[in-house]
Amino acid sequence: FETVGLGEDLTRLFADGIASRDLLEYVWDNKQVDFLIDLMSQTMLLSEWNFDDERTFLIPSLVNDGDTRSLNGRRCIFDFSKSFLPSGVFQRLLCLCVTHSVAYKTANACIAEPKLYAHSASIELEPGCIVHLSEDTMSQRISVFVENERSAAKSMDIIRSMLRKINADIMGTGLRWNTFLEDSTSGELFAYNEAQKQQIMPWFVQKLKNTANSDKNSINLESFLESL
């Protein structure tokens, strides 16, 4: 890779999970590159990374771990402990989150560059809507921490929709999980149905219209992301 000027590209790929177009063309011998990029994108293994001057791509499965800080914000927990949280689900969730974020960046919105690690991430989904995600493989949980309580309901709906999409398209609807939401007043965790019944803040203050009842699982990935 050094001899063809791709040494730094390779180092970045295995450090940050970011692949340059030149590197992918070299690895794939410049054959069917667009097809392979599209295939990996549709299977949620790769996403566009619109935070560089050149065209680059995120491959979350190659991101190194290294962030052990505690995450702050109101908690939303997706608990898979009654079933199983397979390897790759969290990485695909990161792909969808980054793709959603990049769509706003492409439209010239002011979006912060995501900070990604093997089992955690900080992503500005939309302007002012920052979420911190964490995967706990021991407890079989994905936790989402929302910084701005005004965007809590929207953030929760976006992540729930993305998990349902992963379940429908990749996991054959085999994933099972329970959702728990943190009360902004007491800090107590409530099961989703109970939180909805009690209209626990901040999750049910500014509920998105039609999100809970719409069936987005059957549409293609691009249309799905546009519908969020």
Coordinates of C-alpha atoms in Angstrom, one line a residue:
F1 CA 0.0 0.0 0.0
E2 CA 2.9 2.3 0.7
T3 CA 4.3 1.8 -2.8
V4 CA 1.0 3.1 -4.4
G5 CA 0.6 6.0 -2.0
L6 CA -2.1 4.4 0.1
G7 CA -0.2 3.8 3.3
E8 CA -2.0 6.6 5.2
D9 CA -5.4 5.6 3.8
L10 CA -4.8 2.0 5.1
T11 CA -3.8 3.3 8.6
R12 CA -6.9 5.5 8.8
L13 CA -9.1 2.6 7.8
F14 CA -8.0 0.3 10.6
A15 CA -7.8 3.2 13.1
D16 CA -11.0 5.1 12.4
G17 CA -12.9 2.9 10.0
I18 CA -12.8 5.5 7.3
A19 CA -12.0 4.3 3.8
S20 CA -11.0 6.5 0.8
R21 CA -12.5 5.8 -2.6
D22 CA -8.9 5.3 -3.9
L23 CA -8.3 2.6 -1.3
L24 CA -11.5 0.7 -2.1
E25 CA -10.7 0.8 -5.8
Y26 CA -7.2 -0.6 -5.1
V27 CA -8.5 -3.4 -2.8
W28 CA -11.2 -4.4 -5.2
D29 CA -8.9 -4.2 -8.2
N30 CA -11.0 -1.4 -9.6
K31 CA -13.8 -3.9 -10.5
Q32 CA -17.4 -3.4 -9.7
V33 CA -16.5 -0.7 -7.1
D34 CA -19.8 1.2 -7.3
F35 CA -21.8 -2.1 -7.1
L36 CA -19.8 -3.2 -4.0
I37 CA -20.2 0.2 -2.3
D38 CA -24.0 0.1 -3.0
L39 CA -24.2 -3.5 -1.8
M40 CA -22.4 -2.7 1.5
S41 CA -24.6 0.4 1.9
Q42 CA -27.8 -1.5 1.4
T43 CA -26.7 -4.1 3.9
M44 CA -25.8 -1.3 6.3
L45 CA -22.1 -2.3 6.5
L46 CA -20.9 1.0 5.0
S47 CA -22.1 4.6 4.8
E48 CA -21.0 7.8 3.1
W49 CA -18.7 10.0 5.2
N50 CA -19.2 13.6 4.1
F51 CA -16.8 15.1 6.6
D52 CA -13.7 15.1 4.4
D53 CA -12.7 17.1 1.3
E54 CA -12.5 13.9 -0.7
R55 CA -15.2 11.2 -0.9
T56 CA -14.8 8.7 1.9
F57 CA -16.8 6.0 3.5
L58 CA -17.4 4.7 7.1
I59 CA -17.0 1.0 7.8
P60 CA -18.0 0.8 11.5
S61 CA -16.9 -2.8 12.0
L62 CA -13.3 -1.5 11.5
V63 CA -13.5 1.3 14.1
N64 CA -11.1 0.8 17.0
D65 CA -12.3 0.9 20.6
G66 CA -10.8 3.5 23.0
D67 CA -13.4 5.6 24.6
T68 CA -14.2 4.7 28.2
R69 CA -15.8 8.0 29.3
S70 CA -19.2 8.1 31.0
L71 CA -22.0 9.3 28.8
N72 CA -24.4 12.1 29.9
G73 CA -27.9 12.8 29.0
R74 CA -31.4 11.4 29.4
R75 CA -31.3 7.6 28.9
C76 CA -33.2 5.4 26.5
I77 CA -32.3 1.7 26.9
F78 CA -32.9 -1.0 24.3
D79 CA -32.6 -4.2 26.3
F80 CA -31.9 -7.4 24.4
S81 CA -31.1 -9.6 27.4
K82 CA -34.3 -11.6 27.2
S83 CA -33.1 -12.8 23.8
F84 CA -29.8 -11.9 22.2
L85 CA -27.9 -8.9 20.8
P86 CA -26.0 -10.3 17.8
S87 CA -22.6 -8.8 16.7
G88 CA -23.1 -6.3 14.0
V89 CA -26.4 -4.8 15.1
F90 CA -24.8 -1.8 16.8
Q91 CA -22.4 -1.2 13.9
R92 CA -25.4 -1.2 11.5
L93 CA -27.2 1.2 13.8
L94 CA -24.1 3.5 13.6
C95 CA -24.2 3.3 9.8
L96 CA -27.9 4.4 9.7
C97 CA -27.2 7.2 12.2
V98 CA -24.2 8.5 10.3
T99 CA -26.1 8.3 7.0
H100 CA -29.0 10.3 8.5
S101 CA -26.5 12.9 9.8
V102 CA -24.6 13.1 6.5
A103 CA -27.9 13.9 4.7
Y104 CA -28.1 17.1 6.7
K105 CA -24.4 17.8 6.2
T106 CA -24.8 17.4 2.4
A107 CA -27.7 19.9 2.6
N108 CA -25.2 22.4 4.1
A109 CA -26.6 22.2 7.6
C110 CA -24.1 22.8 10.4
I111 CA -23.5 19.3 11.7
A112 CA -20.7 18.2 14.0
E113 CA -18.4 15.3 12.9
P114 CA -19.4 12.1 14.6
K115 CA -17.1 10.6 17.2
L116 CA -17.1 6.9 16.7
Y117 CA -15.6 4.0 18.6
A118 CA -16.2 0.2 18.5
H119 CA -18.8 0.2 21.2
S120 CA -19.8 3.9 21.6
A121 CA -20.5 7.0 19.5
S122 CA -21.6 10.6 19.7
I123 CA -23.6 11.7 16.7
E124 CA -25.5 14.8 15.8
L125 CA -28.5 13.2 14.0
E126 CA -29.9 16.6 13.0
P127 CA -28.9 20.1 13.8
G128 CA -29.0 20.4 17.6
C129 CA -30.1 16.8 18.1
I130 CA -27.0 15.1 19.6
V131 CA -27.2 11.5 20.9
H132 CA -24.6 9.4 22.6
L133 CA -24.8 5.6 21.9
S134 CA -23.3 2.8 23.9
E135 CA -23.3 -1.0 23.4
D136 CA -22.9 -3.2 26.4
T137 CA -22.2 -6.7 25.1
M138 CA -22.2 -8.2 28.7
S139 CA -25.7 -6.9 29.6
Q140 CA -26.9 -7.1 26.0
R141 CA -28.0 -3.5 25.9
I142 CA -27.8 -0.5 23.6
S143 CA -28.2 2.7 25.5
V144 CA -28.9 6.1 24.0
F145 CA -28.2 9.3 25.9
V146 CA -29.9 12.4 24.6
E147 CA -28.3 15.8 25.4
N148 CA -31.2 18.1 24.6
E149 CA -34.4 17.0 26.2
R150 CA -36.4 18.9 23.6
S151 CA -35.2 16.5 21.0
A152 CA -35.6 13.4 23.2
A153 CA -38.9 12.2 21.7
K154 CA -37.6 12.7 18.1
S155 CA -34.3 11.0 18.9
M156 CA -36.0 8.0 20.4
D157 CA -38.3 7.6 17.5
I158 CA -35.5 7.8 15.0
I159 CA -33.4 5.1 16.8
R160 CA -36.5 2.8 17.3
S161 CA -37.3 3.1 13.6
M162 CA -33.7 2.3 12.7
L163 CA -33.6 -0.8 14.9
R164 CA -36.9 -2.0 13.4
K165 CA -35.4 -1.5 9.9
I166 CA -32.3 -3.5 10.8
N167 CA -34.5 -6.2 12.3
A168 CA -36.7 -6.4 9.2
D169 CA -34.0 -6.2 6.5
I170 CA -31.0 -7.9 8.1
M171 CA -32.2 -10.0 11.0
G172 CA -35.3 -11.6 9.5
T173 CA -37.4 -10.0 12.3
G174 CA -35.7 -12.3 14.8
L175 CA -34.5 -9.5 17.1
R176 CA -36.5 -9.0 20.4
W177 CA -36.0 -6.2 22.8
N178 CA -37.6 -4.2 25.6
T179 CA -37.4 -0.4 25.7
F180 CA -36.9 1.6 28.9
L181 CA -37.1 5.3 29.3
E182 CA -35.7 7.5 32.0
D183 CA -38.0 9.9 33.8
S184 CA -36.5 13.4 33.7
T185 CA -37.8 14.2 37.2
S186 CA -37.0 11.1 39.2
G187 CA -34.4 9.4 37.1
E188 CA -36.4 6.2 37.3
L189 CA -36.5 3.9 34.3
F190 CA -40.0 2.9 33.0
A191 CA -40.9 0.3 30.4
Y192 CA -41.9 1.9 27.1
N193 CA -45.6 1.1 27.4
E194 CA -45.8 2.4 31.0
A195 CA -43.9 5.5 30.1
Q196 CA -46.2 6.1 27.2
K197 CA -49.3 5.6 29.5
Q198 CA -48.0 8.1 32.0
Q199 CA -46.6 10.4 29.3
I200 CA -43.2 10.4 31.0
M201 CA -41.2 13.5 30.2
P202 CA -39.3 14.3 28.0
W203 CA -40.1 11.3 25.7
F204 CA -43.8 12.0 25.0
V205 CA -43.9 15.8 25.0
Q206 CA -43.2 16.4 21.3
K207 CA -44.1 13.1 19.8
L208 CA -43.5 12.8 16.1
K209 CA -46.7 12.5 14.0
N210 CA -47.4 9.0 12.5
T211 CA -44.0 7.6 13.6
A212 CA -45.2 4.9 15.9
N213 CA -48.0 3.7 13.6
S214 CA -46.3 3.9 10.2
D215 CA -44.8 0.8 8.6
K216 CA -41.4 1.8 7.3
N217 CA -39.8 -1.6 7.3
S218 CA -41.0 -2.6 3.8
I219 CA -39.5 0.4 2.0
N220 CA -36.0 0.7 0.6
L221 CA -33.2 2.1 2.7
E222 CA -32.9 5.4 0.9
S223 CA -36.7 6.1 1.2
F224 CA -36.6 4.9 4.8
L225 CA -33.9 7.4 5.8
E226 CA -35.7 10.2 3.9
S227 CA -38.9 9.4 5.9
L228 CA -37.3 9.9 9.3

